[in-house]
Amino acid sequence: MTDTLVPRGCRAARQAERGYFRKGCNPLAETGRSKLQNQRAALNQQILKAVRLRTGAENLLRATSNNKVRDQALLELSFVNSDLQILKEELEGLNLSVEVYQNTEETFSIPLIPLGLKETKEGDFTIPLKDFILEHYSEDSSDYEDEIADLMDLRQACRTPSRDESGIEMLMSYFIQLGFVENRFFPPTRQMGILFTWYDSFTGVPVCQPNLLLEKASILFNIGALYTQIGTRCNRQTKPGLENAVDAFQRAAGILNYLKETFTHTPSYDMSPAMLSVLVKMMLAQAQECVFEQISLPGIRNEFFTLVKMAQEVAKVGEVYTLVNTAMNQAPVKANIPYSWSNMAKIKSDHYKALAHYFVATLLSDHQLHPSDDEDRQEKAWSQLHDYMPEGLMSLTILRDTVQRKRLGKAHLRKAIVYHEEALRVCGLCKQLRNIDILQEILSVAHKRSLIKYTQHEQEDDFLSLMEASTVLPKTEHKVDMVVPQFSKVKVKDFFERLGPLPVFSAKQRWTAPRTIHFHCQEGELGFTLKGGPPVQVHCLDPGCSAALKGLKEGDYIVSINGLDSKWLGVNDVLEKFKSVGENDIEIKVISCQDMMASLYNKSATYSVGMQKTYSLICLAMEEDKINKTKKATSKLPFLSWGTKNRQKAASTLCLPYDVAGSSQTKKKPDSRLTVQNIENSLY
């Protein structure tokens, strides 16, 4: 099942050699996994057609009162349901094709269960995004065609990720990119008209919603699924391979758990909280299984304390698979989980419990307590293996008495044989698992080993032995836990960063169209200060300056200076631009936040549409807010008062009038002056 590319002479292959496709994506790879995904996609389409036919038949059945038509509708509905059941069984068979995802080298390990990738339809974001850029940001949408194309290319590449770290990084970069897109183009008060369609990984039923959260959740699911495929591909006959497998399954569990906690109302069965909880348990169980294989890789010494440790370690694996099997057989997960997955969990639970009893039987039958041995240490280790002892027996008594040791050892062997036989029986009941040769071989070898061990110690009076082996207590020194995803380590550049800093230029804020302001410095003074950034904001605007008279308002954001974009410039950079102009006229483009203006209008009870907002009304609104905060009565300002003190306090996004008779001759200039040559201060 190696990657077989298309012939090197074809055009597509030459494009791939030149790096035409993104890193982490190879749509030309003809692998067993890609063929399986193609079969899954074809089945999804057939299931979609059958679901539509069933919906039409149900609607006809509800709408008609004609008995003949109703009989025909019932017949059609019965046929469609049968066809749909067959298609779902075929999809389940694809989900059970675990051999495709396993390591290609010769191994003697029980197969692991990977997750298949969710399929999606192609989508076109061009028109909705271009319309939003023109409407919301008042920019020429044709300037952003390359950015939109890059976004669509990245989404298309994520449909065929490579099964390695490059594929993981590509999916994560698209997930982070979706966060940028959501903040820039998806306002909370309206829909963008972009439909996202994803197929359920288990049932094949499509889910179509105009919600970007469905896209983000599905990408997260595919990241977790790709981690499981990486884990199953690792060579479990080597220590590095087992370490990589453990890490991959822990990361898969972390991704799926993050999906469960972040997206709690996903409409797809495979991403429901109950299903995700089961998948997280299954990934952690497979990680624990790989930990046991890692411990036993160098070999298991036939030594008392080593066997005690291995018995508890393998009992832990059996315990976690028991929990997985129990969770898989609970509603509503049982109706959608593949049948052989629950069978595989049951088989592994019984198999590893049998191994635990085999190890205990071996340490009892093959070892005797010698005078040179540490009795206290052996007694302590033995007592930790069981929660209870056979009636009338003590731990030290069993260790000292050779007959009792052998009797209890045979009891554990009998229990191991029972578990082995149950695992073989469950495996024989499932058609898909019955066809996995390596699984059948491993179960048969373990069963025969226990039988041979029991035959070696079998005696004629064994039928008189009524001793029953107690359960081996699970314990591990290498407990696995989910690895929380760290998206911050993936460096992603915002495709639409030219729109401006995201905290300011987002879909949540509404902006006016850019206004062009032509002004000049008066005696080296701008007449306003700058704050914040990027982008910088007009602050402490002098209503008599040239910029204010031309329409500049306090709170405006400067987005362009003399035709050059300034959205990403700070205060010092903007002042440097102003300084370079000298005494010439300055042309800037500014925008105003409409939400801020609306909130300011609402503060004044006397404001009405079409009424000019004077400074006195602004002062009145500000004083009313101050009264509400301090709960103290203060005298109101004179209706037309304006002075240096008031100018320093005023903070408004509206242009303040300065048409007061004689004011131009008596105006006192601010104490703190900043000339064009001095850019250390922010006031000219």
XYZ file of C-alpha atoms in Angstrom, residues 34-568:
535
model
C -7.250 7.630 -0.887
C -9.150 4.908 -2.745
C -11.058 4.201 0.463
C -11.894 7.907 0.784
C -13.078 7.965 -2.838
C -15.356 5.003 -2.161
C -16.619 6.784 0.944
C -17.381 9.916 -1.092
C -19.285 7.887 -3.720
C -21.314 6.171 -0.995
C -22.074 9.536 0.569
C -23.574 10.715 -2.705
C -25.729 7.594 -2.985
C -26.882 7.977 0.617
C -27.741 11.632 -0.065
C -29.875 10.582 -3.048
C -31.638 7.902 -0.997
C -32.324 10.360 1.844
C -33.892 12.806 -0.607
C -36.076 10.070 -2.090
C -37.183 9.030 1.387
C -38.019 12.618 2.292
C -40.091 12.977 -0.889
C -41.974 9.755 -0.194
C -42.684 10.819 3.386
C -43.960 14.217 2.238
C -46.201 12.564 -0.348
C -47.530 10.174 2.271
C -48.439 13.048 4.575
C -49.959 15.184 1.841
C -52.202 12.687 0.032
C -55.485 11.134 1.102
C -55.804 8.850 -1.941
C -55.448 5.243 -0.802
C -53.855 4.127 -4.053
C -51.267 6.886 -3.914
C -50.610 6.135 -0.264
C -49.980 2.456 -1.053
C -47.528 3.415 -3.773
C -45.802 5.877 -1.441
C -45.520 3.221 1.292
C -44.068 0.757 -1.209
C -41.538 3.341 -2.414
C -40.686 4.253 1.173
C -40.077 0.592 2.037
C -37.785 0.184 -0.976
C -35.827 3.361 -0.198
C -35.357 2.378 3.457
C -34.020 -1.008 2.415
C -31.654 0.599 -0.078
C -30.533 3.126 2.539
C -29.824 0.345 5.043
C -27.667 -1.485 2.497
C -25.709 1.690 1.728
C -25.100 2.356 5.413
C -23.861 -1.210 5.867
C -21.441 -0.671 2.983
C -20.241 2.553 4.617
C -19.796 0.695 7.895
C -17.713 -1.853 6.026
C -15.439 0.962 4.816
C -15.140 2.279 8.368
C -14.032 -1.192 9.433
C -11.268 -1.411 6.822
C -8.579 -0.886 9.432
C -5.962 -2.824 7.426
C -5.597 0.060 4.972
C -4.344 2.389 7.695
C -1.931 -0.025 9.409
C 1.831 -0.070 9.049
C 2.910 -1.760 5.803
C 5.795 -3.690 7.394
C 5.431 -7.214 8.742
C 4.174 -6.873 12.297
C 2.678 -9.133 14.939
C 0.395 -6.632 16.669
C -3.349 -6.330 17.061
C -4.683 -3.754 14.552
C -5.643 -0.336 15.862
C -8.786 1.580 14.912
C -8.373 4.830 12.952
C -11.009 7.408 12.037
C -11.917 8.201 8.447
C -11.845 11.797 7.222
C -15.089 13.678 6.813
C -15.957 14.513 3.206
C -17.176 17.885 1.984
C -18.371 19.585 -1.168
C -16.496 22.233 -3.061
C -17.503 25.779 -2.137
C -17.151 29.166 -3.798
C -16.618 32.114 -1.442
C -15.796 34.675 -4.135
C -19.059 36.561 -4.563
C -20.139 36.732 -0.860
C -16.694 37.857 0.315
C -16.276 40.430 -2.473
C -19.725 41.851 -1.755
C -18.938 42.116 1.948
C -15.608 43.836 1.319
C -17.307 46.426 -0.864
C -20.276 46.927 1.452
C -18.668 46.731 4.885
C -15.118 47.931 4.336
C -15.860 50.287 1.387
C -12.875 48.973 -0.555
C -12.477 47.773 -4.115
C -13.224 44.054 -3.836
C -11.306 43.260 -7.026
C -8.085 44.058 -5.155
C -8.682 41.027 -2.928
C -9.296 38.380 -5.588
C -5.890 36.785 -4.952
C -6.556 36.510 -1.210
C -9.950 34.893 -1.821
C -8.371 32.479 -4.303
C -5.704 31.543 -1.747
C -8.394 30.801 0.826
C -10.327 28.587 -1.585
C -7.144 26.784 -2.670
C -6.276 26.075 0.961
C -9.750 24.662 1.583
C -9.484 22.454 -1.476
C -6.072 21.193 -0.347
C -7.494 20.292 3.072
C -9.758 17.733 1.403
C -6.721 15.540 0.619
C -4.189 16.010 3.434
C -1.055 13.904 3.522
C -0.764 11.427 6.388
C 2.121 13.148 8.189
C 2.936 16.262 10.197
C 2.714 18.418 7.062
C -0.918 17.400 6.626
C -1.634 18.193 10.294
C 0.014 21.602 9.963
C -1.980 22.394 6.835
C -5.302 21.521 8.509
C -4.386 23.565 11.579
C -3.393 26.549 9.450
C -6.775 26.426 7.697
C -8.553 26.178 11.060
C -6.714 29.277 12.309
C -7.379 31.025 9.004
C -11.093 30.340 9.493
C -10.857 32.264 12.774
C -9.556 35.296 10.872
C -12.265 34.902 8.236
C -14.981 34.585 10.879
C -13.943 37.814 12.596
C -13.633 39.760 9.342
C -16.598 38.534 7.281
C -19.206 36.889 9.497
C -21.122 39.456 11.578
C -23.244 38.065 14.405
C -26.414 39.755 13.143
C -26.641 38.368 9.587
C -25.861 35.377 7.414
C -23.284 35.518 4.645
C -25.130 33.172 2.320
C -22.272 30.631 2.165
C -23.457 27.037 2.567
C -21.082 24.505 4.074
C -21.840 20.825 3.417
C -20.118 18.009 5.317
C -20.942 14.307 5.364
C -21.232 12.324 8.574
C -18.220 10.035 8.944
C -20.330 7.120 10.239
C -23.748 7.445 8.587
C -22.892 9.345 5.405
C -25.825 11.711 5.949
C -24.979 15.233 4.729
C -25.261 18.285 6.944
C -25.635 21.628 5.172
C -25.641 24.910 7.092
C -24.775 28.567 6.372
C -22.643 28.540 9.506
C -18.858 28.782 9.616
C -18.845 26.863 12.907
C -19.747 23.685 11.007
C -16.668 24.189 8.826
C -14.405 24.777 11.828
C -15.782 21.782 13.745
C -15.380 19.484 10.732
C -11.779 20.574 10.205
C -11.059 19.851 13.879
C -12.586 16.384 13.480
C -10.370 15.732 10.466
C -7.291 16.842 12.420
C -8.126 14.277 15.099
C -8.872 11.641 12.442
C -5.559 12.314 10.708
C -3.725 11.908 14.016
C -5.353 8.485 14.455
C -4.241 7.471 10.953
C -0.691 8.618 11.735
C -0.767 6.581 14.951
C -1.916 3.397 13.214
C 0.749 3.844 10.535
C 3.639 3.883 13.032
C 5.902 0.848 13.203
C 5.012 -0.718 16.533
C 7.980 -3.085 16.458
C 10.387 -0.253 17.305
C 10.631 2.029 20.316
C 10.480 5.312 18.297
C 7.470 3.997 16.397
C 5.605 3.184 19.609
C 6.490 6.569 21.095
C 5.126 8.298 17.997
C 1.981 6.172 18.128
C 1.336 7.069 21.782
C 1.870 10.745 21.036
C -0.428 10.650 17.999
C -3.314 9.021 19.888
C -2.902 11.416 22.822
C -3.043 14.374 20.439
C -6.064 12.885 18.687
C -7.834 12.581 22.048
C -6.928 16.199 22.857
C -8.290 17.481 19.538
C -11.540 15.524 19.844
C -12.019 16.627 23.443
C -11.386 20.244 22.415
C -14.020 19.816 19.704
C -16.490 18.415 22.246
C -15.989 21.288 24.696
C -15.856 24.110 22.123
C -18.603 23.141 19.646
C -21.391 21.750 21.799
C -24.283 21.923 19.314
C -22.939 20.325 16.163
C -25.759 18.821 14.039
C -23.706 15.796 12.897
C -23.835 12.449 14.696
C -20.079 11.899 14.501
C -19.461 15.217 16.302
C -22.141 14.892 18.977
C -20.887 15.158 22.578
C -21.769 11.519 23.307
C -19.936 10.204 20.234
C -16.892 12.407 20.844
C -16.683 11.189 24.445
C -16.538 7.600 23.198
C -13.914 8.465 20.582
C -11.755 10.195 23.195
C -11.902 7.097 25.407
C -11.043 4.875 22.455
C -7.991 6.977 21.520
C -6.698 6.980 25.100
C -7.240 3.206 25.288
C -5.194 2.699 22.133
C -2.490 4.959 23.539
C -2.444 2.839 26.737
C -2.204 -0.290 24.595
C 0.844 1.146 22.806
C 2.390 1.981 26.194
C 2.086 -1.670 27.228
C 3.646 -2.772 23.937
C 6.451 -0.283 24.543
C 7.134 -1.760 28.002
C 7.098 -5.345 26.731
C 9.097 -4.606 23.561
C 12.520 -5.588 25.019
C 10.982 -8.811 26.274
C 9.359 -9.937 29.530
C 11.727 -11.591 32.003
C 10.334 -14.557 33.875
C 10.969 -12.886 37.229
C 8.533 -12.397 40.114
C 8.410 -8.616 40.353
C 8.570 -8.156 36.569
C 5.555 -10.429 36.127
C 3.661 -8.553 38.858
C 4.310 -5.275 37.067
C 3.347 -6.644 33.648
C 0.164 -8.239 35.033
C -1.003 -4.898 36.427
C 0.011 -2.987 33.285
C -1.870 -5.303 30.951
C -4.846 -5.388 33.341
C -4.974 -1.596 32.961
C -5.259 -1.970 29.187
C -8.078 -4.463 29.638
C -9.862 -2.107 32.019
C -9.803 0.900 29.665
C -11.084 -1.229 26.778
C -13.883 -2.494 29.014
C -14.910 1.111 29.611
C -14.744 1.803 25.873
C -16.920 -1.218 25.070
C -19.456 -0.197 27.720
C -19.624 3.347 26.331
C -20.041 2.065 22.765
C -23.083 0.027 23.755
C -24.911 2.956 25.345
C -27.612 4.959 23.562
C -27.462 7.022 21.389
C -23.933 6.020 20.359
C -24.814 2.352 19.857
C -27.034 3.127 16.857
C -24.243 4.853 14.902
C -20.974 3.301 16.055
C -19.640 0.600 13.682
C -20.552 -2.865 14.914
C -17.027 -4.224 14.623
C -15.574 -1.337 16.644
C -17.519 -2.402 19.717
C -16.555 -6.012 18.972
C -12.897 -5.041 18.676
C -13.078 -3.253 22.030
C -14.675 -6.352 23.576
C -12.020 -8.622 22.043
C -9.153 -6.474 23.322
C -10.737 -6.234 26.761
C -10.967 -10.028 27.055
C -7.567 -10.622 25.440
C -5.640 -8.316 27.768
C -7.507 -9.560 30.848
C -6.510 -13.072 29.840
C -2.877 -11.977 29.564
C -3.054 -10.483 33.062
C -4.249 -13.807 34.507
C -1.602 -15.666 32.493
C 1.173 -13.527 33.987
C -0.156 -14.123 37.518
C -0.382 -17.856 36.868
C 3.193 -17.856 35.577
C 4.628 -16.122 38.662
C 2.754 -18.591 40.907
C 3.631 -21.794 39.092
C 7.160 -21.046 37.913
C 8.507 -19.422 41.086
C 8.919 -20.593 44.654
C 9.638 -18.578 47.777
C 13.257 -19.294 48.752
C 14.891 -18.426 52.085
C 17.052 -15.854 50.346
C 14.033 -14.007 48.912
C 12.575 -10.880 50.492
C 9.283 -12.156 51.932
C 7.957 -8.756 52.928
C 8.547 -7.268 49.499
C 6.959 -10.226 47.704
C 3.997 -10.225 50.088
C 3.440 -6.502 49.512
C 3.667 -6.906 45.728
C 1.331 -9.914 45.788
C -1.259 -8.174 47.974
C -1.430 -5.297 45.464
C -2.484 -7.704 42.714
C -5.859 -8.618 44.240
C -8.661 -6.896 46.069
C -9.510 -10.103 47.948
C -7.983 -13.538 48.569
C -9.604 -16.988 48.441
C -11.434 -17.785 51.653
C -9.182 -18.995 54.457
C -5.931 -18.027 52.740
C -3.465 -15.245 53.440
C -0.972 -13.701 51.041
C 2.076 -15.040 52.849
C 0.464 -18.477 53.183
C -0.006 -18.743 49.426
C 3.551 -17.627 48.738
C 4.992 -20.197 51.162
C 2.733 -23.165 50.363
C 3.763 -24.807 47.081
C 0.493 -26.709 46.703
C -1.643 -23.610 47.226
C 0.501 -21.666 44.758
C -0.058 -24.249 42.042
C -3.774 -24.537 42.761
C -4.243 -20.761 42.578
C -2.023 -20.593 39.487
C -4.215 -23.127 37.686
C -7.286 -21.121 38.721
C -5.800 -18.076 37.012
C -4.973 -20.170 33.946
C -8.559 -21.398 33.757
C -9.775 -17.818 33.880
C -7.261 -16.811 31.219
C -8.485 -19.632 28.962
C -12.100 -18.525 29.463
C -11.224 -14.958 28.436
C -9.237 -16.182 25.410
C -12.135 -18.357 24.261
C -14.554 -15.444 24.661
C -12.292 -13.200 22.563
C -12.142 -15.839 19.821
C -15.904 -16.304 19.938
C -16.620 -12.561 19.567
C -14.091 -12.325 16.754
C -15.816 -15.183 14.934
C -19.198 -13.439 15.155
C -18.024 -10.387 13.176
C -17.473 -10.906 9.466
C -15.032 -8.025 9.070
C -12.874 -9.011 12.053
C -12.970 -12.654 11.033
C -11.202 -11.713 7.816
C -8.281 -10.007 9.614
C -5.695 -12.785 9.619
C -3.228 -11.165 12.000
C -5.942 -10.698 14.634
C -7.019 -14.329 14.388
C -3.420 -15.493 14.622
C -2.598 -13.416 17.710
C -5.706 -14.584 19.566
C -5.090 -18.221 18.644
C -1.428 -18.159 19.698
C -2.268 -16.617 23.089
C -5.039 -19.174 23.618
C -2.774 -22.129 22.779
C -0.053 -20.803 25.073
C -2.439 -20.751 28.026
C -3.704 -24.237 27.173
C -0.165 -25.607 27.012
C 0.662 -23.974 30.330
C -2.435 -25.475 31.929
C -1.703 -28.949 30.513
C 1.762 -28.924 32.052
C 0.278 -28.591 35.558
C -2.910 -30.562 35.053
C -3.599 -33.408 37.486
C -6.292 -36.072 37.779
C -7.891 -34.511 40.854
C -8.257 -31.045 39.307
C -12.033 -31.430 39.127
C -12.071 -31.370 42.933
C -10.438 -27.930 43.022
C -13.048 -25.263 43.650
C -10.626 -22.363 44.062
C -11.567 -19.300 42.009
C -9.069 -16.702 40.854
C -9.763 -13.129 41.866
C -9.632 -10.181 39.477
C -6.191 -8.715 38.815
C -6.140 -5.105 39.965
C -5.072 -2.705 37.184
C -2.198 -0.334 37.826
C 0.127 1.581 35.558
C 3.236 3.648 35.991
C 2.732 5.261 32.581
C -0.744 6.740 32.604
C -1.634 8.401 29.320
C -3.584 11.604 29.065
C -4.848 13.743 26.244
C -2.549 16.422 24.833
C -4.249 19.806 24.569
C -3.886 21.237 21.035
C -1.480 24.157 20.788
C -2.604 26.164 17.795
C -0.334 29.052 18.783
C 2.695 27.074 17.613
C 1.394 27.132 14.040
C 2.381 30.439 12.466
C -0.337 31.608 10.100
C -0.517 34.849 8.145
C -3.930 36.432 7.792
C -4.836 36.386 4.109
C -6.831 39.606 4.468
C -4.440 41.584 6.631
C -4.527 44.427 4.077
C -7.995 45.234 5.383
C -6.329 46.472 8.560
C -5.698 45.326 12.139
C -8.279 42.722 13.103
C -9.262 44.228 16.493
C -10.419 47.367 14.663
C -11.435 46.216 11.174
C -13.767 43.346 11.973
C -17.279 42.334 10.984
C -18.597 43.322 14.410
C -17.908 47.040 13.852
C -19.635 49.190 11.261
C -17.711 51.936 9.505
C -18.539 54.965 7.412
C -17.139 55.266 3.930
C -13.641 56.825 3.839
C -13.712 60.641 3.790
C -10.940 62.696 2.227
C -9.647 65.610 4.306
C -7.311 68.276 2.865
C -5.688 70.504 5.479
C -2.473 72.297 6.261
C -0.503 73.043 9.376
C -1.054 76.449 10.968
C 2.233 77.808 12.255
C 3.596 74.271 12.530
C 0.548 72.953 14.399
C -1.768 70.159 13.332
C -4.547 71.133 15.728
C -5.097 67.631 17.118
C -3.272 64.828 18.860
C -3.009 61.173 17.943
C -3.528 58.117 20.105
C -3.708 54.365 19.856
C -2.721 52.521 16.789
C -2.486 50.945 14.512
C -4.475 52.602 13.053
C -4.077 55.920 14.864
C -7.087 57.802 16.135
C -7.719 61.547 16.205
C -7.785 62.897 19.744
C -8.215 66.314 21.389
C -9.296 68.008 18.158
C -9.151 71.800 18.140
C -12.449 72.873 16.513
C -10.771 75.901 14.982
C -7.979 74.087 13.188
C -7.847 73.597 9.447
C -8.566 69.863 9.614
C -11.661 70.331 11.787
C -13.057 72.970 9.472
C -12.605 70.571 6.537
C -14.639 67.843 8.274
C -12.252 65.963 10.571
C -13.960 64.614 13.687
C -12.604 63.528 16.995
C -12.366 59.746 17.162
C -11.760 59.342 13.420
C -9.277 56.692 12.310
C -6.639 57.727 9.782
C -6.426 55.035 7.090
C -4.453 56.862 4.378
C -1.900 59.691 4.184
C -1.256 61.277 0.808
C -2.477 58.153 -0.983
C -0.420 55.715 1.105
C -2.160 53.135 3.279
C -1.678 53.860 6.992
C -3.879 51.213 8.645
C -0.828 49.462 10.085
